[in-house]
Amino acid sequence: MKLVIIGGVAGGATAAARARRISEEAEITIVERGPYVSYANCGLPYHISGDIQKRSRLLLQTPEGFDSRYAVKVLTETEALEIDRASRQVRVRGPQGEWRLPYDKLILAQGGRPIVPVIAGADGPNVFTIWTVPDMDRINEHIEKKKPSSAVIAGGGFIGLEMAEAFTRRGIPTTVVELTPRLMPNLDADLGFMIAQRLQARGVNVITGKGITAVHGASAEVELTDGTRVPGALVLLAVGVRPETRLAEAAGLALGETRAVLVDRTMQTSDPDIYAVGDMVEVVHRVLGRNVRMPLAGPANRQGRVAASNALGLPMRYAGALGTSVVKIFDAAASSTGLSESAARAAGLDAGAAVVVKEHHAGYYPGAHELYLKLVYDRGTGKVLGAEAFGEEGVEKRIDVIATALAAGMTLQQVAELDLAYAPPFSSANDPVNMAAFVGLNDVTGFSPTITAASLRRLREAGRSGGAPLILDVRTLNEFETSHVKGALHVPLDELRFRREEIPRGKPIVLYCRSGYRAHLALRILKENGFSDVRNVTGGFLSIVAEGGFELEEGGLD
Ligand code: FAD
């Protein structure tokens, strides 16, 4: 049995190791065009930042190591040029020239290629992408030799943000330019706002809603779509990655709707002898139920395991992906799983979201940090659809719990009932995950209906000509005077019972406080007093500010 694997990093290296564990007989060969095999591409930004000091720590396995431990032959600096499906051979070119490698089963784990936008100056010596160890080396060498006085990163996705931190840590004033209106466009606007705020607080210049149109090497500047220029002695393009499908396409393998390689649940392509995994394939989204591209390391590794098992006759299925991810932003983290509120809406779902702003562990125990957790659910079925979180501690722990709930197809009720570990240094007796489910349940049962800041903004925009709800701010006078939604009526929670006659009846009312809890109490008071159409802005004023698009006012009422 001859197993050939093209690509020797996340998916490919995992597949090779798994294949050997299944069979001692198989002849396993990895073909890798780069000089290294099984390296930690996710760790590259952290070597540039200085967090991972030793470059060698990124090289997880060597060809010699693969040979001695797994009896896997690794051909580095060897490129697969063509797949000849009829004769089951791969034409390769390496240091010894060109030859053909026969296979019984073939696994494609070729990953993707960073997109390089077609703009003037993109091929300049100061312009980089980061995908491989040599890419990282080139950037490091440029920083050491040229000592760039500024950097521009095109792309506000997770690689762009990690690199913004790395450059800042190297003392290079950095600008992140993102074409869409917010950073991390796969997350909701409120999360994008918090991420931008954190970067700005650490000295990163953030420009959204603009693209880069030219790199001017001579003046060390980058030109943006509106004609303005920003200093950019070093330019990093991190605008996305395209699946590496050329070989597969030329061999006539089927591609999917996203133009990535189409595979079934066993990771088999349209050819039963060829499997494909990782960034080059599209896989089923476990919440949406349709195929998506999910270029992340976890899915690539698990798919490698599945493909190798099936190729060697051990049946295994890939369950699909949720896109669970986390990104470090200096001393904070942003994390998500499943669908964002906007993605759920875009998919046509009747999505609600519960925002909880709560300390990551008991507030009375020293070192508590506020955590912003948003749980997205289907208002009709109560099924959990996804979650997003931002904060300094305990962020990914909550998202991982919700990822598990998503995999199990749980409802808000089931998440509310989760029995999670608690002691004051770690969590609260009601973990933020439980709390978010309580808020969601209160919404879907009608006990305490909520509205997200995004829905309120849309409602107000639609109701400009009349019919917009009355906005009631129930925070303290001090909070109100610092800043509030323009036109909001102000009645602090503690005065509401005595001043409820001031609130007009027969009109929809939307209440808010700082983060949602006081407005929930106020809402219950109003409901008990016969106000029927009342809703609480989940996440409160924090969400309103983070969502953007609201006119805010400072100072008291006239
Ligand atoms: P890759 O790991 O890209 O490997 C593909 C290999 O195939 C390459 O080495 C390539 O040289 C080789 N190849 C391609 N074509 C040929 C050919 N014709 N012949 C021979 N060899 C070929 N994901 C996360 O989940 N979390 C993170 O924190 C994270 N951080 C990242 C940071 C950076 C800087 C980068 C670049 C990626 C990061 N990722 C992260 C994404 C993650 O690394 C990828 O999703 C994952 O590596 C994909 O694995 P893969 O096996 O599909 O492809």
Tab-separated table of N, CA, C and O in Angstrom, residues 364-417:
chain	number	residue	atom	x	y	z
A	364	TYR	N	-15.512	39.748	43.898
A	364	TYR	CA	-14.860	40.049	45.172
A	364	TYR	C	-13.485	39.419	45.295
A	364	TYR	O	-12.722	39.738	46.191
A	365	TYR	N	-13.157	38.501	44.389
A	365	TYR	CA	-11.834	37.884	44.431
A	365	TYR	C	-10.894	38.757	43.582
A	365	TYR	O	-11.246	39.137	42.469
A	366	PRO	N	-9.684	39.079	44.113
A	366	PRO	CA	-8.822	40.025	43.391
A	366	PRO	C	-8.519	39.578	41.961
A	366	PRO	O	-8.386	38.390	41.697
A	367	GLY	N	-8.406	40.568	41.095
A	367	GLY	CA	-7.971	40.296	39.720
A	367	GLY	C	-9.099	39.983	38.762
A	367	GLY	O	-8.852	39.422	37.690
A	368	ALA	N	-10.333	40.345	39.120
A	368	ALA	CA	-11.452	40.061	38.202
A	368	ALA	C	-11.414	41.025	37.010
A	368	ALA	O	-11.159	42.215	37.173
A	369	HIS	N	-11.638	40.489	35.821
A	369	HIS	CA	-11.687	41.312	34.606
A	369	HIS	C	-13.054	41.147	33.958
A	369	HIS	O	-13.578	40.036	33.897
A	370	GLU	N	-13.562	42.252	33.446
A	370	GLU	CA	-14.881	42.194	32.816
A	370	GLU	C	-14.814	41.420	31.491
A	370	GLU	O	-13.896	41.611	30.699
A	371	LEU	N	-15.807	40.577	31.293
A	371	LEU	CA	-15.885	39.747	30.096
A	371	LEU	C	-17.174	40.112	29.362
A	371	LEU	O	-18.230	40.238	29.975
A	372	TYR	N	-17.078	40.290	28.051
A	372	TYR	CA	-18.253	40.596	27.217
A	372	TYR	C	-18.592	39.324	26.456
A	372	TYR	O	-17.813	38.859	25.635
A	373	LEU	N	-19.716	38.735	26.763
A	373	LEU	CA	-20.097	37.460	26.145
A	373	LEU	C	-21.447	37.606	25.453
A	373	LEU	O	-22.424	38.059	26.065
A	374	LYS	N	-21.469	37.216	24.199
A	374	LYS	CA	-22.700	37.341	23.406
A	374	LYS	C	-23.093	35.947	22.923
A	374	LYS	O	-22.326	35.288	22.224
A	375	LEU	N	-24.268	35.514	23.323
A	375	LEU	CA	-24.759	34.180	22.959
A	375	LEU	C	-25.872	34.353	21.926
A	375	LEU	O	-26.865	35.038	22.192
A	376	VAL	N	-25.700	33.743	20.779
A	376	VAL	CA	-26.678	33.901	19.683
A	376	VAL	C	-27.577	32.670	19.649
A	376	VAL	O	-27.093	31.543	19.782
A	377	TYR	N	-28.878	32.886	19.491
A	377	TYR	CA	-29.814	31.760	19.522
A	377	TYR	C	-30.950	31.986	18.538
A	377	TYR	O	-31.189	33.106	18.074
A	378	ASP	N	-31.657	30.903	18.271
A	378	ASP	CA	-32.835	30.964	17.406
A	378	ASP	C	-34.033	31.275	18.297
A	378	ASP	O	-34.330	30.522	19.226
A	379	ARG	N	-34.715	32.374	18.013
A	379	ARG	CA	-35.807	32.799	18.904
A	379	ARG	C	-36.976	31.834	18.872
A	379	ARG	O	-37.723	31.730	19.844
A	380	GLY	N	-37.120	31.130	17.747
A	380	GLY	CA	-38.242	30.200	17.632
A	380	GLY	C	-38.007	28.906	18.396
A	380	GLY	O	-38.842	28.473	19.191
A	381	THR	N	-36.855	28.311	18.176
A	381	THR	CA	-36.591	26.989	18.763
A	381	THR	C	-35.794	27.061	20.059
A	381	THR	O	-35.704	26.073	20.785
A	382	GLY	N	-35.188	28.215	20.333
A	382	GLY	CA	-34.333	28.335	21.512
A	382	GLY	C	-32.993	27.648	21.325
A	382	GLY	O	-32.188	27.564	22.259
A	383	LYS	N	-32.703	27.183	20.128
A	383	LYS	CA	-31.434	26.487	19.871
A	383	LYS	C	-30.266	27.482	19.842
A	383	LYS	O	-30.383	28.572	19.274
A	384	VAL	N	-29.169	27.088	20.447
A	384	VAL	CA	-27.990	27.950	20.437
A	384	VAL	C	-27.366	27.906	19.041
A	384	VAL	O	-27.230	26.835	18.442
A	385	LEU	N	-26.987	29.096	18.523
A	385	LEU	CA	-26.442	29.184	17.162
A	385	LEU	C	-24.967	29.572	17.137
A	385	LEU	O	-24.259	29.296	16.172
A	386	GLY	N	-24.515	30.242	18.211
A	386	GLY	CA	-23.114	30.672	18.205
A	386	GLY	C	-22.838	31.597	19.375
A	386	GLY	O	-23.733	31.877	20.185
A	387	ALA	N	-21.612	32.065	19.450
A	387	ALA	CA	-21.248	32.984	20.525
A	387	ALA	C	-19.979	33.731	20.160
A	387	ALA	O	-19.176	33.267	19.340
A	388	GLU	N	-19.834	34.900	20.792
A	388	GLU	CA	-18.628	35.708	20.631
A	388	GLU	C	-18.264	36.253	21.999
A	388	GLU	O	-19.167	36.494	22.821
A	389	ALA	N	-16.989	36.475	22.239
A	389	ALA	CA	-16.594	37.019	23.542
A	389	ALA	C	-15.335	37.856	23.396
A	389	ALA	O	-14.514	37.630	22.501
A	390	PHE	N	-15.229	38.833	24.291
A	390	PHE	CA	-14.051	39.695	24.320
A	390	PHE	C	-13.715	39.974	25.770
A	390	PHE	O	-14.602	40.192	26.592
A	391	GLY	N	-12.446	39.972	26.094
A	391	GLY	CA	-12.045	40.303	27.459
A	391	GLY	C	-10.603	39.922	27.691
A	391	GLY	O	-9.885	39.536	26.762
A	392	GLU	N	-10.204	40.053	28.941
A	392	GLU	CA	-8.795	39.791	29.252
A	392	GLU	C	-8.547	38.382	29.775
A	392	GLU	O	-7.460	37.845	29.602
A	393	GLU	N	-9.517	37.809	30.425
A	393	GLU	CA	-9.327	36.476	31.011
A	393	GLU	C	-10.579	35.634	30.766
A	393	GLU	O	-11.693	36.153	30.761
A	394	GLY	N	-10.371	34.352	30.654
A	394	GLY	CA	-11.498	33.412	30.619
A	394	GLY	C	-12.360	33.492	29.381
A	394	GLY	O	-13.489	32.986	29.371
A	395	VAL	N	-11.837	34.114	28.321
A	395	VAL	CA	-12.643	34.343	27.109
A	395	VAL	C	-12.869	33.028	26.358
A	395	VAL	O	-14.005	32.617	26.100
A	396	GLU	N	-11.764	32.357	26.014
A	396	GLU	CA	-11.886	31.165	25.177
A	396	GLU	C	-12.506	30.004	25.951
A	396	GLU	O	-13.101	29.104	25.350
A	397	LYS	N	-12.390	30.054	27.305
A	397	LYS	CA	-13.029	28.988	28.093
A	397	LYS	C	-14.546	29.012	27.869
A	397	LYS	O	-15.169	27.971	27.657
A	398	ARG	N	-15.105	30.216	27.876
A	398	ARG	CA	-16.572	30.311	27.665
A	398	ARG	C	-16.936	29.892	26.249
A	398	ARG	O	-17.947	29.216	26.009
A	399	ILE	N	-16.125	30.317	25.293
A	399	ILE	CA	-16.438	29.979	23.904
A	399	ILE	C	-16.315	28.470	23.685
A	399	ILE	O	-17.122	27.863	22.976
A	400	ASP	N	-15.339	27.850	24.324
A	400	ASP	CA	-15.190	26.391	24.161
A	400	ASP	C	-16.390	25.644	24.757
A	400	ASP	O	-16.829	24.629	24.212
A	401	VAL	N	-16.911	26.150	25.875
A	401	VAL	CA	-18.108	25.517	26.449
A	401	VAL	C	-19.264	25.618	25.455
A	401	VAL	O	-19.983	24.645	25.200
A	402	ILE	N	-19.396	26.808	24.848
A	402	ILE	CA	-20.524	26.999	23.921
A	402	ILE	C	-20.296	26.199	22.624
A	402	ILE	O	-21.249	25.679	22.041
A	403	ALA	N	-19.031	26.059	22.221
A	403	ALA	CA	-18.739	25.216	21.041
A	403	ALA	C	-19.196	23.781	21.316
A	403	ALA	O	-19.743	23.105	20.433
A	404	THR	N	-18.985	23.333	22.540
A	404	THR	CA	-19.410	21.975	22.904
A	404	THR	C	-20.940	21.888	22.881
A	404	THR	O	-21.509	20.907	22.394
A	405	ALA	N	-21.582	22.950	23.393
A	405	ALA	CA	-23.055	22.983	23.377
A	405	ALA	C	-23.573	22.948	21.935
A	405	ALA	O	-24.565	22.281	21.634
A	406	LEU	N	-22.878	23.674	21.060
A	406	LEU	CA	-23.295	23.699	19.644
A	406	LEU	C	-23.157	22.307	19.020
A	406	LEU	O	-24.031	21.864	18.280
A	407	ALA	N	-22.040	21.650	19.337
A	407	ALA	CA	-21.813	20.315	18.767
A	407	ALA	C	-22.906	19.358	19.222
A	407	ALA	O	-23.280	18.441	18.497
A	408	ALA	N	-23.420	19.596	20.422
A	408	ALA	CA	-24.471	18.717	20.945
A	408	ALA	C	-25.871	19.199	20.552
A	408	ALA	O	-26.863	18.586	20.940
A	409	GLY	N	-25.936	20.316	19.821
A	409	GLY	CA	-27.232	20.837	19.379
A	409	GLY	C	-28.092	21.330	20.534
A	409	GLY	O	-29.320	21.190	20.507
A	410	MET	N	-27.467	21.913	21.555
A	410	MET	CA	-28.209	22.282	22.768
A	410	MET	C	-29.096	23.509	22.583
A	410	MET	O	-28.851	24.366	21.737
A	411	THR	N	-30.089	23.597	23.467
A	411	THR	CA	-30.972	24.754	23.524
A	411	THR	C	-30.522	25.661	24.680
A	411	THR	O	-29.703	25.271	25.513
A	412	LEU	N	-31.123	26.841	24.733
A	412	LEU	CA	-30.827	27.773	25.833
A	412	LEU	C	-31.098	27.097	27.172
A	412	LEU	O	-30.325	27.246	28.127
A	413	GLN	N	-32.191	26.363	27.252
A	413	GLN	CA	-32.561	25.699	28.502
A	413	GLN	C	-31.436	24.751	28.945
A	413	GLN	O	-31.035	24.743	30.114
A	414	GLN	N	-30.909	24.011	28.000
A	414	GLN	CA	-29.852	23.049	28.348
A	414	GLN	C	-28.560	23.756	28.753
A	414	GLN	O	-27.856	23.300	29.649
A	415	VAL	N	-28.268	24.881	28.097
A	415	VAL	CA	-27.049	25.626	28.466
A	415	VAL	C	-27.243	26.273	29.838
A	415	VAL	O	-26.324	26.316	30.658
A	416	ALA	N	-28.462	26.728	30.106
A	416	ALA	CA	-28.746	27.315	31.429
A	416	ALA	C	-28.519	26.290	32.537
A	416	ALA	O	-28.144	26.630	33.655
A	417	GLU	N	-28.730	25.041	32.197
A	417	GLU	CA	-28.623	23.979	33.214
A	417	GLU	C	-27.221	23.384	33.315
A	417	GLU	O	-26.989	22.494	34.131
